[in-house]
Amino acid sequence: MRPGAPSRRAWHARGAALLAAMLTVTLVATFAAAAMWQQWRAIEVETAERARLQSAWILIGALDWSRLILREDSLARNGDGTDNLTEPWSVPLEEARLSSFLAANRNVSQVEDASTDTADAFLSGSIIDLQSRMNLRNLVGSDGNVDTTALAQFTRLFESLGLPIEQLNAVAQSLRRAQTADGEASTAPLMPQTIGQLGWWGLSPATIDALAPYVTVLPASTKVNLNTASALVLWASINQLDMADAQRLVQARDARHFRSESDASKLLSSVAELTSATHTVSSSYFEVRGRLRLGSVVVEERSLVFKQRGAARTLWRERGSFMQQRPGPTAR
């Protein structure tokens, strides 16, 4: 060993010190990266949650606005008491910037201290008359037995759509058990609120998709609205009506809506059985749909609204991704 040269032990000590320093730097960098990732994740979660809550509140406001429209419709003194496709509620709201609905201040719609950037928020929605569809509740009468008139109506609809009649009979029996389960609540089938929940009663997804534009489930028995129902619903719900007459009814009401059931009866042949017991020209149940897109967050909501004179009450509301239906009977 040369005089003054570091000993082997000194080299080992220096190598160990360098290795320890490198390990320390690695650990510090790892901890710093983990802390930064945790902070980034917390910010992303908070941002997403804030956007979700903001979207939900905006949709609640949209629902309140829709209820106001329906309430004003019920109070319209210049109207004739009908619900038809010429009224404001029937016009769908195409996707538009939320800022376009806000009151502008000095020609700037965005409020300076707002926590939501309305320039990136887009709102759309629609109101659908659910009495334009056939109500499954009608299948069971007040006596707890299957209603023969409603069963015949739904039979025609199922046959027209090419659906198994066995599934209709299963739905009728499940509905009867669900509504008349005195003392047997634990074994009674659950009562669905929407068509999508008919799978509880054994309906296949294909059957549900086919029925969705023409059938609904409402809290009480209802009549079909002649002013909003599709030609197929009219044909199925009016005994001894042919499809040509159903199309004629739709064309006539598009030119001028029916003010009473007798207005529609005048256009039918004498064999068609159109009565006020099964059909009407006004409605009480509406579905309100809203969709808000805020950046990368999309929130959808639908509600069942019950309209009566001077009031519009929300019966239930749900959020989520809903089934895209074919153009309904309210389409112009």
Coordinates of C-alpha atoms in Angstrom, one line a residue:
M1 CA 0.0 0.0 0.0
R2 CA 1.3 3.4 -1.0
P3 CA 2.0 5.9 1.8
G4 CA -1.0 8.2 2.3
A5 CA -3.4 6.0 0.1
P6 CA -6.8 5.2 1.7
S7 CA -7.0 1.9 3.3
R8 CA -9.4 -0.8 2.1
R9 CA -11.5 -0.2 5.1
A10 CA -11.8 3.5 4.2
W11 CA -12.9 2.6 0.7
H12 CA -15.6 0.3 2.1
A13 CA -16.7 3.1 4.4
R14 CA -17.0 5.6 1.6
G15 CA -18.9 3.1 -0.6
A16 CA -21.3 2.3 2.3
A17 CA -21.8 6.1 2.8
L18 CA -22.5 6.6 -0.9
L19 CA -24.9 3.7 -1.0
A20 CA -26.7 5.0 2.1
A21 CA -27.0 8.4 0.6
M22 CA -28.5 6.9 -2.6
L23 CA -31.0 4.9 -0.7
T24 CA -32.0 8.0 1.3
V25 CA -32.5 10.0 -1.8
T26 CA -34.5 7.1 -3.3
L27 CA -36.7 6.8 -0.2
V28 CA -37.3 10.6 0.0
A29 CA -38.2 10.6 -3.8
T30 CA -40.6 7.7 -3.3
F31 CA -42.2 9.3 -0.3
A32 CA -42.5 12.6 -2.1
A33 CA -44.0 11.0 -5.2
A34 CA -46.5 9.0 -3.0
A35 CA -47.5 12.2 -1.2
M36 CA -47.9 14.1 -4.4
W37 CA -50.0 11.2 -5.8
Q38 CA -52.2 11.2 -2.7
Q39 CA -52.7 14.9 -2.9
W40 CA -53.5 14.7 -6.6
R41 CA -56.0 11.9 -6.0
A42 CA -57.6 13.8 -3.1
I43 CA -58.0 16.9 -5.4
E44 CA -59.4 14.8 -8.2
V45 CA -61.9 13.1 -5.9
E46 CA -62.9 16.5 -4.4
T47 CA -63.3 18.0 -7.9
A48 CA -65.4 15.1 -9.1
E49 CA -67.6 15.1 -6.0
R50 CA -68.1 18.9 -6.2
A51 CA -69.0 18.6 -9.9
R52 CA -71.4 15.8 -9.1
L53 CA -73.1 17.8 -6.3
Q54 CA -73.3 20.9 -8.5
S55 CA -74.8 18.9 -11.3
A56 CA -77.3 17.3 -9.0
W57 CA -78.4 20.7 -7.7
I58 CA -78.7 22.1 -11.2
L59 CA -80.9 19.2 -12.2
I60 CA -83.1 19.8 -9.1
G61 CA -83.5 23.3 -10.3
A62 CA -84.4 22.0 -13.8
L63 CA -87.0 19.7 -12.2
D64 CA -88.5 22.6 -10.3
W65 CA -88.7 24.6 -13.5
S66 CA -90.5 21.7 -15.3
R67 CA -92.9 21.4 -12.4
L68 CA -93.6 25.2 -12.7
I69 CA -94.3 24.7 -16.4
L70 CA -96.8 21.9 -15.6
R71 CA -98.4 23.9 -12.8
E72 CA -98.9 26.9 -15.1
D73 CA -100.3 24.6 -17.7
S74 CA -102.9 23.4 -15.2
L75 CA -103.8 27.0 -14.4
A76 CA -104.0 28.2 -18.0
R77 CA -107.3 30.1 -18.3
N78 CA -107.1 30.4 -22.0
G79 CA -106.8 26.7 -22.4
D80 CA -109.6 24.1 -22.8
G81 CA -108.4 21.7 -20.1
T82 CA -106.7 19.4 -22.5
D83 CA -103.1 18.2 -22.7
N84 CA -101.8 18.1 -26.2
L85 CA -98.6 18.3 -28.3
T86 CA -99.0 22.0 -29.0
E87 CA -98.4 23.0 -25.4
P88 CA -95.0 24.3 -24.0
W89 CA -94.3 21.3 -21.9
S90 CA -94.2 19.0 -25.0
V91 CA -91.2 20.9 -26.6
P92 CA -88.0 19.1 -25.6
L93 CA -84.9 21.1 -24.6
E94 CA -82.0 20.3 -26.8
E95 CA -78.5 20.4 -25.3
A96 CA -77.6 24.0 -24.6
R97 CA -75.1 25.9 -22.4
L98 CA -76.4 26.5 -19.0
S99 CA -75.1 30.1 -19.2
S100 CA -77.7 30.9 -21.8
F101 CA -80.4 30.4 -19.2
L102 CA -78.9 32.6 -16.6
A103 CA -79.5 36.3 -16.3
A104 CA -76.6 38.2 -17.9
N105 CA -74.8 41.0 -16.0
R106 CA -73.3 43.5 -18.4
N107 CA -73.7 41.0 -21.2
V108 CA -71.7 38.4 -19.3
S109 CA -73.7 35.3 -18.2
Q110 CA -71.0 33.8 -16.0
V111 CA -71.3 35.0 -12.4
E112 CA -67.8 36.2 -11.2
D113 CA -67.9 34.4 -7.9
A114 CA -69.7 31.3 -9.0
S115 CA -68.1 28.0 -8.1
T116 CA -69.4 26.4 -11.3
D117 CA -68.0 27.3 -14.7
T118 CA -71.3 27.5 -16.6
A119 CA -69.4 27.9 -19.8
D120 CA -68.7 24.1 -19.6
A121 CA -72.1 23.1 -18.4
F122 CA -74.7 21.9 -20.9
L123 CA -78.3 21.1 -20.0
S124 CA -81.0 19.1 -21.9
G125 CA -84.3 17.5 -21.1
S126 CA -87.9 16.7 -21.9
I127 CA -91.3 16.2 -20.5
I128 CA -93.2 13.1 -21.6
D129 CA -96.9 12.5 -21.1
L130 CA -97.1 9.0 -19.5
Q131 CA -100.8 8.8 -20.2
S132 CA -99.8 8.6 -23.9
R133 CA -98.9 5.0 -23.0
M134 CA -100.8 2.0 -21.8
N135 CA -100.7 1.6 -18.0
L136 CA -100.0 -1.9 -16.7
R137 CA -101.9 -1.0 -13.5
N138 CA -105.1 -1.2 -15.5
L139 CA -104.6 -5.0 -15.8
V140 CA -106.0 -5.4 -12.3
G141 CA -109.4 -3.9 -11.4
S142 CA -110.6 -2.5 -8.1
D143 CA -112.0 -6.0 -7.2
G144 CA -108.5 -7.5 -7.3
N145 CA -109.2 -9.5 -10.4
V146 CA -107.6 -9.2 -13.9
D147 CA -109.5 -6.6 -15.9
T148 CA -110.7 -8.2 -19.1
T149 CA -110.8 -5.0 -21.1
A150 CA -107.3 -4.1 -20.2
L151 CA -106.1 -7.6 -20.8
A152 CA -107.6 -7.5 -24.3
Q153 CA -105.9 -4.2 -25.0
F154 CA -102.5 -5.5 -23.9
T155 CA -103.0 -8.7 -25.8
R156 CA -103.4 -6.7 -29.0
L157 CA -100.2 -4.8 -28.2
F158 CA -98.2 -7.9 -27.5
E159 CA -99.4 -9.6 -30.6
S160 CA -98.6 -6.5 -32.7
L161 CA -95.0 -6.4 -31.3
G162 CA -94.5 -10.1 -31.7
L163 CA -94.1 -10.7 -27.9
P164 CA -95.1 -13.9 -26.1
I165 CA -98.5 -13.8 -24.6
E166 CA -97.3 -16.0 -21.7
Q167 CA -95.2 -13.0 -20.5
L168 CA -98.3 -10.8 -20.4
N169 CA -100.2 -13.4 -18.4
A170 CA -97.2 -13.6 -16.0
V171 CA -97.2 -9.9 -15.5
A172 CA -101.0 -9.8 -14.9
Q173 CA -100.8 -12.5 -12.3
S174 CA -97.7 -10.8 -10.6
L175 CA -99.5 -7.5 -10.6
R176 CA -102.6 -9.1 -9.1
R177 CA -100.6 -10.7 -6.3
A178 CA -98.7 -7.5 -5.6
Q179 CA -101.8 -5.4 -5.3
T180 CA -104.0 -7.9 -3.3
A181 CA -101.4 -9.5 -1.0
D182 CA -103.4 -9.2 2.2
G183 CA -101.3 -10.6 5.0
E184 CA -98.8 -12.0 2.5
A185 CA -96.5 -9.0 2.1
S186 CA -93.5 -11.1 2.6
T187 CA -94.3 -13.4 -0.3
A188 CA -95.9 -10.8 -2.6
P189 CA -93.9 -9.6 -5.7
L190 CA -92.3 -6.2 -5.5
M191 CA -94.2 -3.5 -7.3
P192 CA -92.0 -1.9 -10.0
Q193 CA -92.0 1.8 -10.5
T194 CA -90.6 1.8 -14.0
I195 CA -90.7 -0.4 -17.1
G196 CA -87.0 -1.3 -16.7
Q197 CA -87.9 -3.0 -13.4
L198 CA -90.3 -5.5 -15.0
G199 CA -87.4 -7.9 -15.1
W200 CA -88.3 -8.6 -11.5
W201 CA -91.4 -10.4 -12.9
G202 CA -89.6 -12.4 -15.4
L203 CA -89.8 -10.2 -18.5
S204 CA -86.8 -10.5 -20.8
P205 CA -84.7 -7.5 -21.7
A206 CA -85.8 -7.8 -25.3
T207 CA -89.5 -7.6 -24.2
I208 CA -88.9 -4.7 -22.0
D209 CA -87.1 -2.8 -24.8
A210 CA -90.0 -3.4 -27.2
L211 CA -92.6 -2.3 -24.6
A212 CA -90.8 0.8 -23.4
P213 CA -92.2 3.3 -25.9
Y214 CA -95.8 2.1 -25.4
V215 CA -96.2 1.0 -21.8
T216 CA -95.8 2.6 -18.4
V217 CA -96.3 1.7 -14.7
L218 CA -98.2 4.4 -12.8
P219 CA -99.3 4.5 -9.1
A220 CA -103.0 4.3 -10.1
S221 CA -105.2 3.2 -13.1
T222 CA -105.3 5.8 -15.8
K223 CA -106.9 6.5 -19.2
V224 CA -105.1 6.9 -22.5
N225 CA -104.8 10.5 -23.7
L226 CA -106.1 10.7 -27.3
N227 CA -104.1 13.9 -27.9
T228 CA -100.7 12.4 -27.2
A229 CA -100.9 8.6 -27.8
S230 CA -99.1 7.0 -30.7
A231 CA -101.1 5.3 -33.5
L232 CA -100.1 1.9 -32.2
V233 CA -101.3 2.7 -28.6
L234 CA -104.6 4.0 -30.0
W235 CA -105.1 0.9 -32.1
A236 CA -104.3 -1.4 -29.2
S237 CA -106.4 0.4 -26.7
I238 CA -109.6 1.0 -28.8
N239 CA -111.5 -2.2 -29.5
Q240 CA -112.3 -3.0 -33.1
L241 CA -110.2 -0.1 -34.4
D242 CA -108.1 -0.7 -37.5
M243 CA -104.7 0.8 -38.0
A244 CA -105.9 3.1 -40.8
D245 CA -108.4 4.8 -38.4
A246 CA -105.7 5.0 -35.8
Q247 CA -103.4 6.9 -38.3
R248 CA -106.4 9.1 -39.2
L249 CA -106.8 10.0 -35.6
V250 CA -103.2 11.0 -35.3
Q251 CA -103.3 13.1 -38.4
A252 CA -106.5 14.8 -37.3
R253 CA -105.2 15.7 -33.9
D254 CA -102.0 17.0 -35.3
A255 CA -104.0 19.5 -37.3
R256 CA -106.3 20.3 -34.4
H257 CA -106.2 18.6 -31.0
F258 CA -109.3 16.9 -29.6
R259 CA -111.2 19.0 -27.1
S260 CA -113.3 16.0 -26.0
E261 CA -113.6 12.3 -26.5
S262 CA -116.6 12.9 -28.8
D263 CA -114.3 14.8 -31.2
A264 CA -112.3 11.7 -31.8
S265 CA -115.4 9.4 -31.9
K266 CA -116.8 11.3 -34.9
L267 CA -113.8 10.2 -36.9
L268 CA -114.2 6.5 -36.2
S269 CA -116.4 3.9 -37.7
S270 CA -119.5 2.8 -35.8
V271 CA -117.9 -0.5 -34.7
A272 CA -115.0 1.1 -32.9
E273 CA -115.5 1.1 -29.1
L274 CA -114.1 4.5 -27.9
T275 CA -115.5 5.4 -24.5
S276 CA -114.7 7.9 -21.8
A277 CA -114.1 5.0 -19.5
T278 CA -110.8 4.1 -21.2
H279 CA -109.7 7.3 -23.0
T280 CA -109.4 11.0 -22.2
V281 CA -108.0 14.3 -23.6
S282 CA -106.1 15.4 -20.5
S283 CA -103.3 13.9 -18.4
S284 CA -102.1 13.9 -14.8
Y285 CA -98.8 11.9 -14.9
F286 CA -95.7 13.1 -16.6
E287 CA -92.1 12.0 -16.7
V288 CA -89.5 14.7 -16.5
R289 CA -86.0 13.8 -17.9
G290 CA -82.9 16.0 -17.4
R291 CA -79.3 15.6 -18.5
L292 CA -76.4 17.8 -17.4
R293 CA -72.9 17.6 -18.9
L294 CA -70.4 19.5 -16.8
G295 CA -66.9 18.9 -18.2
S296 CA -66.3 15.2 -18.1
V297 CA -69.1 14.6 -15.7
V298 CA -72.6 13.6 -17.0
V299 CA -75.5 13.3 -14.7
E300 CA -79.0 12.1 -15.8
E301 CA -82.2 12.2 -13.8
R302 CA -85.8 11.3 -14.3
S303 CA -88.8 12.0 -12.2
L304 CA -92.5 11.1 -12.1
V305 CA -94.6 14.3 -11.6
F306 CA -98.3 14.3 -10.8
K307 CA -100.2 17.3 -12.1
Q308 CA -103.4 18.5 -10.7
R309 CA -105.2 21.9 -10.6
G310 CA -102.7 24.5 -9.3
A311 CA -100.0 22.0 -8.3
A312 CA -97.4 19.6 -9.7
R313 CA -96.0 17.2 -7.2
T314 CA -92.9 15.0 -7.6
L315 CA -93.8 11.3 -6.7
W316 CA -90.3 9.9 -7.2
R317 CA -86.9 10.8 -8.6
E318 CA -83.9 8.8 -9.6
R319 CA -80.4 9.4 -11.1
G320 CA -78.4 7.2 -13.3
S321 CA -77.9 6.0 -16.8
F322 CA -81.3 5.3 -18.4
M323 CA -82.4 3.2 -21.3
Q324 CA -82.5 5.1 -24.6
Q325 CA -85.9 4.7 -26.0
R326 CA -87.1 5.0 -29.5
P327 CA -88.8 8.3 -30.5
G328 CA -91.9 8.3 -28.3
P329 CA -95.5 9.4 -29.2
T330 CA -94.7 13.0 -28.2
A331 CA -92.4 13.4 -31.1
R332 CA -93.7 15.7 -33.7

